[in-house]
XYZ file of C-alpha atoms in Angstrom:
479
model
C 69.534 118.000 96.948
C 69.008 116.525 93.500
C 70.443 113.189 92.410
C 73.162 114.694 90.216
C 74.489 116.773 93.118
C 74.286 113.793 95.464
C 76.123 111.471 93.067
C 78.902 114.025 92.526
C 79.970 113.922 96.191
C 82.028 111.300 97.976
C 81.188 110.256 101.544
C 83.446 112.896 103.077
C 81.833 115.611 100.987
C 78.302 114.527 101.894
C 79.206 114.358 105.590
C 80.537 117.915 105.436
C 77.370 119.205 103.764
C 75.208 117.556 106.416
C 77.426 118.701 109.291
C 77.458 122.299 108.009
C 73.666 122.348 107.699
C 73.704 122.882 103.931
C 71.533 119.811 103.472
C 69.693 117.514 105.857
C 70.369 113.815 106.291
C 66.801 113.088 105.185
C 67.346 115.031 101.950
C 70.517 113.064 101.309
C 68.697 109.774 101.891
C 65.894 110.815 99.543
C 68.476 111.483 96.830
C 70.197 108.167 97.602
C 66.934 106.246 97.393
C 66.180 107.862 94.043
C 69.682 107.028 92.811
C 69.428 103.416 93.952
C 66.072 103.028 92.250
C 67.461 104.563 89.053
C 70.406 102.181 88.629
C 69.006 98.992 90.145
C 67.019 97.853 87.069
C 70.253 97.802 85.052
C 72.744 96.685 87.716
C 70.704 94.216 89.812
C 72.951 94.891 92.794
C 70.519 95.002 95.743
C 69.583 91.823 97.589
C 65.812 92.079 97.970
C 64.538 95.634 98.270
C 66.291 98.733 99.514
C 65.058 99.947 102.893
C 62.365 102.608 103.078
C 64.442 104.371 105.720
C 68.006 103.657 106.835
C 68.857 101.760 109.971
C 69.442 103.882 113.063
C 72.866 105.501 113.308
C 74.832 107.794 115.612
C 74.139 111.358 114.544
C 77.426 112.500 116.114
C 79.570 110.150 114.011
C 82.012 111.475 111.391
C 79.827 110.149 108.547
C 76.487 111.017 110.135
C 73.703 110.570 107.578
C 75.913 109.289 104.736
C 74.153 106.466 102.814
C 75.813 103.045 102.974
C 75.027 99.392 102.268
C 76.021 96.047 103.772
C 77.106 93.115 101.654
C 75.052 89.942 102.154
C 77.963 87.978 103.617
C 79.655 87.629 107.046
C 78.782 91.046 108.519
C 75.131 91.470 109.473
C 72.799 93.936 111.129
C 70.467 92.829 113.896
C 66.972 92.111 112.641
C 67.943 92.177 108.949
C 67.776 88.821 107.081
C 71.016 87.581 105.497
C 71.477 84.833 102.890
C 75.210 84.651 102.068
C 74.144 84.528 98.429
C 72.680 81.043 98.830
C 69.280 79.425 98.351
C 70.195 77.275 101.354
C 69.021 80.122 103.602
C 65.641 80.597 101.926
C 64.350 84.095 102.586
C 67.251 84.692 104.974
C 68.385 84.132 108.546
C 67.830 87.001 110.963
C 70.457 87.604 113.634
C 69.519 89.257 116.923
C 72.407 91.734 116.951
C 74.932 93.571 114.813
C 78.360 92.173 114.211
C 81.013 94.368 115.823
C 82.011 96.017 112.548
C 78.411 96.837 111.649
C 78.013 98.422 115.087
C 81.111 100.492 114.312
C 79.694 101.500 110.926
C 76.562 102.712 112.675
C 78.551 104.534 115.381
C 80.433 106.255 112.554
C 77.051 107.612 111.432
C 76.609 105.548 108.282
C 72.994 105.280 107.181
C 72.637 101.660 106.082
C 69.884 101.584 103.482
C 70.366 98.367 101.505
C 71.949 94.931 101.391
C 74.129 94.178 98.369
C 74.324 90.848 96.596
C 77.059 88.260 97.062
C 77.988 85.111 95.140
C 77.222 81.930 97.042
C 79.302 81.951 100.258
C 81.616 84.452 98.589
C 83.639 81.908 96.589
C 83.623 83.567 93.198
C 85.315 86.474 91.438
C 81.980 87.593 89.980
C 78.565 88.312 91.545
C 76.085 86.024 89.810
C 74.369 83.942 92.509
C 71.274 81.933 91.591
C 69.750 82.971 94.906
C 68.882 86.421 93.545
C 67.566 85.280 90.178
C 70.218 86.872 87.968
C 73.673 88.425 87.804
C 74.779 91.793 89.075
C 76.189 93.878 86.240
C 79.086 96.213 85.659
C 78.071 99.879 85.270
C 80.682 100.378 82.525
C 79.251 97.599 80.350
C 76.254 95.614 81.535
C 77.338 92.488 79.686
C 80.449 92.428 81.897
C 80.964 91.234 85.440
C 81.388 93.760 88.261
C 83.839 91.330 89.865
C 83.334 89.438 93.066
C 82.590 88.678 95.625
C 81.819 92.331 96.479
C 80.860 93.237 92.921
C 77.391 94.533 93.749
C 78.795 96.933 96.342
C 81.401 98.200 93.869
C 78.801 98.622 91.113
C 76.578 100.792 93.319
C 79.507 102.943 94.437
C 80.869 103.602 90.954
C 77.397 104.220 89.515
C 76.879 107.078 91.971
C 74.096 105.338 93.895
C 76.220 105.150 97.063
C 79.436 106.940 98.019
C 80.843 103.781 99.624
C 79.668 100.330 100.686
C 80.710 97.395 102.838
C 82.841 94.694 101.247
C 84.929 91.755 102.413
C 87.900 89.933 100.974
C 89.005 86.295 101.299
C 90.987 86.019 98.070
C 90.575 89.416 96.426
C 86.875 90.139 96.952
C 87.375 93.834 97.755
C 90.159 94.463 95.253
C 88.852 92.470 92.255
C 85.494 94.347 92.137
C 87.306 97.638 92.710
C 89.439 96.835 89.664
C 86.488 95.692 87.547
C 84.329 98.711 88.359
C 86.920 101.466 88.771
C 86.703 101.956 92.541
C 89.179 102.194 95.416
C 89.438 98.852 97.192
C 91.511 98.619 100.378
C 91.946 95.257 102.074
C 93.324 96.140 105.498
C 95.806 94.036 107.424
C 94.593 90.984 109.274
C 93.401 92.253 112.642
C 92.923 95.878 111.580
C 89.126 95.494 111.461
C 87.200 93.220 113.783
C 85.521 90.024 112.491
C 83.664 89.395 115.759
C 81.688 88.150 117.419
C 80.876 85.386 114.935
C 84.476 84.728 113.878
C 87.983 84.883 115.266
C 89.767 84.247 111.970
C 87.340 83.895 109.059
C 88.559 81.463 106.421
C 91.602 80.435 108.496
C 92.618 84.093 108.621
C 92.094 84.876 104.935
C 88.867 86.847 105.360
C 89.042 90.607 106.012
C 86.189 93.119 106.356
C 86.114 96.697 105.091
C 84.602 98.626 102.137
C 84.845 99.924 98.582
C 84.910 103.687 97.989
C 85.289 106.189 95.156
C 88.068 108.233 96.751
C 91.216 107.549 98.744
C 90.207 110.031 101.429
C 86.994 108.100 102.049
C 88.905 104.842 102.528
C 91.292 106.581 104.906
C 88.586 108.335 106.916
C 86.470 105.198 107.150
C 89.451 103.197 108.389
C 90.047 105.908 111.002
C 86.447 105.487 112.116
C 86.211 101.685 112.356
C 89.656 100.172 112.906
C 90.615 98.451 116.129
C 89.992 95.307 118.140
C 87.028 94.308 120.263
C 87.330 92.306 123.510
C 87.992 88.696 122.556
C 89.564 89.475 119.174
C 92.676 87.496 118.344
C 94.812 90.421 117.184
C 95.703 93.838 118.564
C 97.478 96.038 116.017
C 98.966 99.420 116.896
C 97.194 102.324 115.268
C 98.889 104.814 112.935
C 101.144 107.542 114.325
C 98.705 110.063 112.891
C 95.310 109.507 111.334
C 95.011 107.607 108.064
C 93.271 110.657 106.604
C 96.319 112.785 107.416
C 98.615 110.241 105.768
C 96.482 110.218 102.608
C 96.396 114.015 102.471
C 100.102 114.525 103.211
C 101.355 112.074 100.615
C 104.245 109.674 100.527
C 107.936 109.823 101.300
C 110.222 108.374 98.598
C 109.711 104.600 98.536
C 111.443 101.530 97.202
C 108.799 99.883 95.039
C 109.064 96.404 93.539
C 106.979 95.781 90.425
C 105.903 92.619 88.653
C 103.204 91.798 86.133
C 103.925 88.063 86.365
C 101.599 86.080 88.655
C 102.954 83.519 91.125
C 102.010 80.827 88.635
C 103.862 82.090 85.596
C 101.724 79.833 83.416
C 98.672 82.019 84.018
C 98.180 84.521 81.218
C 97.985 88.261 81.847
C 96.205 90.553 79.391
C 98.659 92.862 77.587
C 96.605 95.935 78.515
C 97.019 95.065 82.215
C 100.763 94.633 81.733
C 100.998 97.951 79.893
C 99.026 99.679 82.643
C 101.422 98.439 85.324
C 104.404 99.551 83.237
C 102.892 103.018 82.823
C 102.182 103.395 86.542
C 105.701 102.218 87.388
C 107.115 104.888 85.069
C 104.977 107.580 86.712
C 106.133 106.461 90.157
C 109.756 106.754 89.069
C 109.034 110.264 87.770
C 107.558 111.074 91.201
C 110.874 110.220 92.851
C 110.379 106.618 93.947
C 112.927 103.896 93.314
C 111.146 101.324 91.147
C 112.662 97.914 90.378
C 111.309 94.780 88.745
C 111.286 92.135 91.483
C 108.971 89.628 93.185
C 109.205 87.202 96.112
C 110.094 83.595 95.333
C 107.282 81.258 96.389
C 106.236 77.619 96.056
C 103.124 78.106 93.920
C 102.128 74.417 93.976
C 102.125 74.322 97.767
C 100.412 77.725 97.927
C 97.522 76.715 95.673
C 96.951 73.419 97.526
C 96.891 75.214 100.877
C 94.599 77.984 99.631
C 92.240 75.452 98.043
C 92.111 73.468 101.289
C 91.400 76.592 103.332
C 88.518 77.606 101.078
C 86.993 74.134 100.792
C 87.210 73.399 104.519
C 85.513 76.764 105.150
C 82.762 75.993 102.643
C 82.206 72.493 104.030
C 81.943 73.816 107.581
C 79.635 76.692 106.605
C 77.341 74.668 104.346
C 77.051 71.546 106.456
C 76.639 73.545 109.651
C 73.874 75.683 108.152
C 72.232 72.632 106.612
C 72.089 70.866 109.972
C 70.822 73.915 111.862
C 68.158 74.809 109.305
C 67.112 71.274 108.442
C 67.617 72.038 104.751
C 69.466 69.433 102.663
C 72.767 70.458 101.083
C 71.882 69.451 97.524
C 71.523 70.918 94.039
C 68.087 72.273 94.887
C 69.680 74.583 97.442
C 73.308 74.956 96.318
C 75.231 75.736 93.165
C 77.234 72.938 91.584
C 80.716 74.248 92.362
C 79.770 74.938 95.978
C 78.753 71.293 96.297
C 81.975 70.168 94.636
C 83.994 72.234 97.111
C 81.963 70.902 100.041
C 82.537 67.316 98.930
C 86.259 67.934 98.643
C 86.298 69.783 101.966
C 84.711 66.774 103.673
C 87.735 64.665 102.696
C 90.203 66.957 104.474
C 91.579 66.081 107.895
C 93.020 68.154 110.715
C 96.441 67.165 109.370
C 95.572 68.808 106.036
C 94.612 72.045 107.762
C 97.820 72.070 109.790
C 99.731 71.444 106.547
C 97.973 74.444 104.979
C 98.872 76.554 108.003
C 102.543 75.596 107.604
C 102.462 76.718 103.964
C 100.783 79.968 104.962
C 103.527 80.556 107.535
C 106.299 79.846 105.017
C 104.642 82.098 102.437
C 104.148 84.941 104.900
C 107.744 84.840 106.059
C 109.026 84.809 102.478
C 106.961 87.875 101.526
C 107.768 89.663 104.785
C 111.462 89.090 104.125
C 111.054 90.447 100.603
C 109.380 93.564 102.031
C 112.360 94.309 104.230
C 114.078 95.309 100.982
C 111.069 97.098 99.474
C 108.303 99.247 100.937
C 105.609 98.280 98.425
C 104.939 95.626 95.790
C 103.111 96.822 92.648
C 101.130 94.406 90.424
C 98.002 94.329 88.287
C 94.954 93.693 90.464
C 93.497 91.180 88.017
C 94.953 89.297 85.087
C 92.368 90.786 82.699
C 89.942 93.695 82.376
C 86.298 93.037 83.393
C 85.264 89.580 82.211
C 82.010 88.727 80.412
C 79.076 87.604 82.526
C 78.897 83.817 82.601
C 82.650 83.301 82.364
C 82.738 82.235 86.015
C 79.648 80.005 86.151
C 79.391 78.670 89.700
C 76.639 76.268 88.655
C 78.840 74.424 86.137
C 78.516 70.787 87.222
C 81.431 69.731 85.024
C 83.979 71.423 87.293
C 85.800 69.801 90.190
C 86.715 71.848 93.256
C 90.253 72.297 91.959
C 89.086 73.243 88.471
C 86.733 75.830 89.952
C 89.538 77.203 92.133
C 91.832 77.470 89.105
C 89.182 79.266 87.067
C 88.661 81.881 89.794
C 92.343 82.475 90.402
C 93.269 82.556 86.732
C 91.396 85.878 86.809
C 92.298 86.912 90.374
C 95.858 85.639 90.192
C 97.517 88.573 92.014
C 95.249 89.063 95.019
C 95.137 85.877 97.121
C 98.772 86.154 98.220
C 97.940 89.049 100.520
C 95.032 87.235 102.137
C 97.437 84.451 103.051
C 100.083 86.843 104.394
C 97.537 89.125 106.085
C 99.278 92.162 104.612
C 97.360 95.244 103.462
C 96.727 95.729 99.758
C 94.820 98.345 97.780
C 93.477 98.466 94.219
C 93.387 101.863 92.529
C 91.552 102.706 89.249
C 94.619 104.117 87.542
C 94.089 102.844 84.001
C 91.533 101.986 81.341
C 91.483 99.722 78.319
C 91.317 101.083 74.781
C 87.585 100.350 74.966
C 87.237 102.408 78.164
C 86.904 99.587 80.704
C 88.631 99.988 84.094
C 91.975 98.398 84.925
C 92.928 98.166 88.586
C 96.486 98.491 89.877
C 97.357 96.772 93.161
C 99.800 97.956 95.810
C 100.687 95.752 98.792
C 102.724 96.667 101.848
C 104.044 95.433 105.151
C 101.690 94.027 107.748
C 100.039 96.822 109.700
C 101.275 99.549 107.355
C 98.113 100.824 105.708
C 99.496 104.325 106.260
C 102.176 103.921 103.575
C 99.654 102.539 101.074
C 97.151 105.324 101.712
C 99.819 108.029 101.488
C 101.000 106.639 98.152
C 97.397 106.224 96.980
C 96.685 109.855 97.830
C 99.617 110.978 95.704
C 98.529 108.806 92.782
C 94.947 110.068 92.984
C 96.299 113.603 92.639
C 98.792 112.706 89.886
C 96.526 110.343 87.890
C 92.981 111.416 88.832
C 89.933 109.316 88.040
C 87.131 111.447 89.521
C 85.901 112.704 86.143
C 85.287 109.204 84.730
C 81.657 108.139 84.579
C 80.330 104.737 83.540
C 77.456 104.203 81.148
C 75.106 103.453 84.052
C 75.271 106.394 86.443
C 72.637 107.919 88.723
C 73.796 111.452 87.960
C 73.255 111.334 84.221
């Protein structure tokens, strides 16, 4: 298998070739290694070095032998150092065992062959951590950000180096990179994928684990393979009536779809090309037989932003100060970026009362959106407020920024995504549009809690009606 053939297949296609004996898993890995080596000098997406051989995997799994990567945050493989994008961890901390989701990835047959970069502790909408010595870059334009915090994973997927890769999402970190790079980014419902054993509710319930892919069928088939609770998990969601892959293939029933291109904070600007893209997609959906209306839930944006800020900063304070104490490494500018320290300092001022207050706001917000979605099946928005931003725009080492100023800068760009982390509802970004200059624009669809099936069915229809498979970025392994 040559690299061009490898890069042309999604994960499902590669799994079928391996299963049918048309190519061996070792041949696929050789092509993947060559592809990774080809794009890495331009994208700087791998944390450290790719593995010489993949980690062990179940050869009977549905994705047996398909190359994959883990993001350097939250999920970890036993015996593989992890850094969470921070110099605080030095060369990395090695855990003795897999997290539950990583074990499920390996049981699904995924051949984990690299670790992808993360911004420091994941609190950024770009992937430019000092810990790795330079920014990860967007394969469409290397002076642009691939998004964050899963931007390195998205860059490798869209560049053809990997068919899909692990990602996680606490405020948009699956969907923002998917939008910036032109990938499919599904954030499942809270509880759909397991965060254990290290966490019960990462980031006060905001953090969700899954992946970025190139195709809808890969997202659906991967969710079929890894969804479900482990003993001790806080949530137990019912599975779909039929497989997610079947939903994606069968397509959608007629839906009532609400659409808005106005963020919760109406004072945040949205690029006209993003607005136009949403309008175009809404028109196509109406042509496909859906009822499309301009509408949005009414929310208290001031209370929302304070609660979301407090959740993030309490998480960062706990993570940083806990790691600092355990490792005996001081939490200072030598080991941490300036905005991380600012968030930690603010987080240290919060009390249990503040966290309970944030939880009350989250509850009020969730109930407002859930009530709105009794009248609509899906809410359609831009994924981000702008096309891919220049590198350096979100400088996490800017010592002039307070915690709140840093929060505002992140969510000025990711102004449509955080709502669905707070509500725990599923949301997906699809690469349905491009700017006049050819940069990707992501379109977000969000649905009712536990109803990934509706989103994947609609996404399957849109992939067939508005295909993106023939688009190739400037940096691509198959060129």
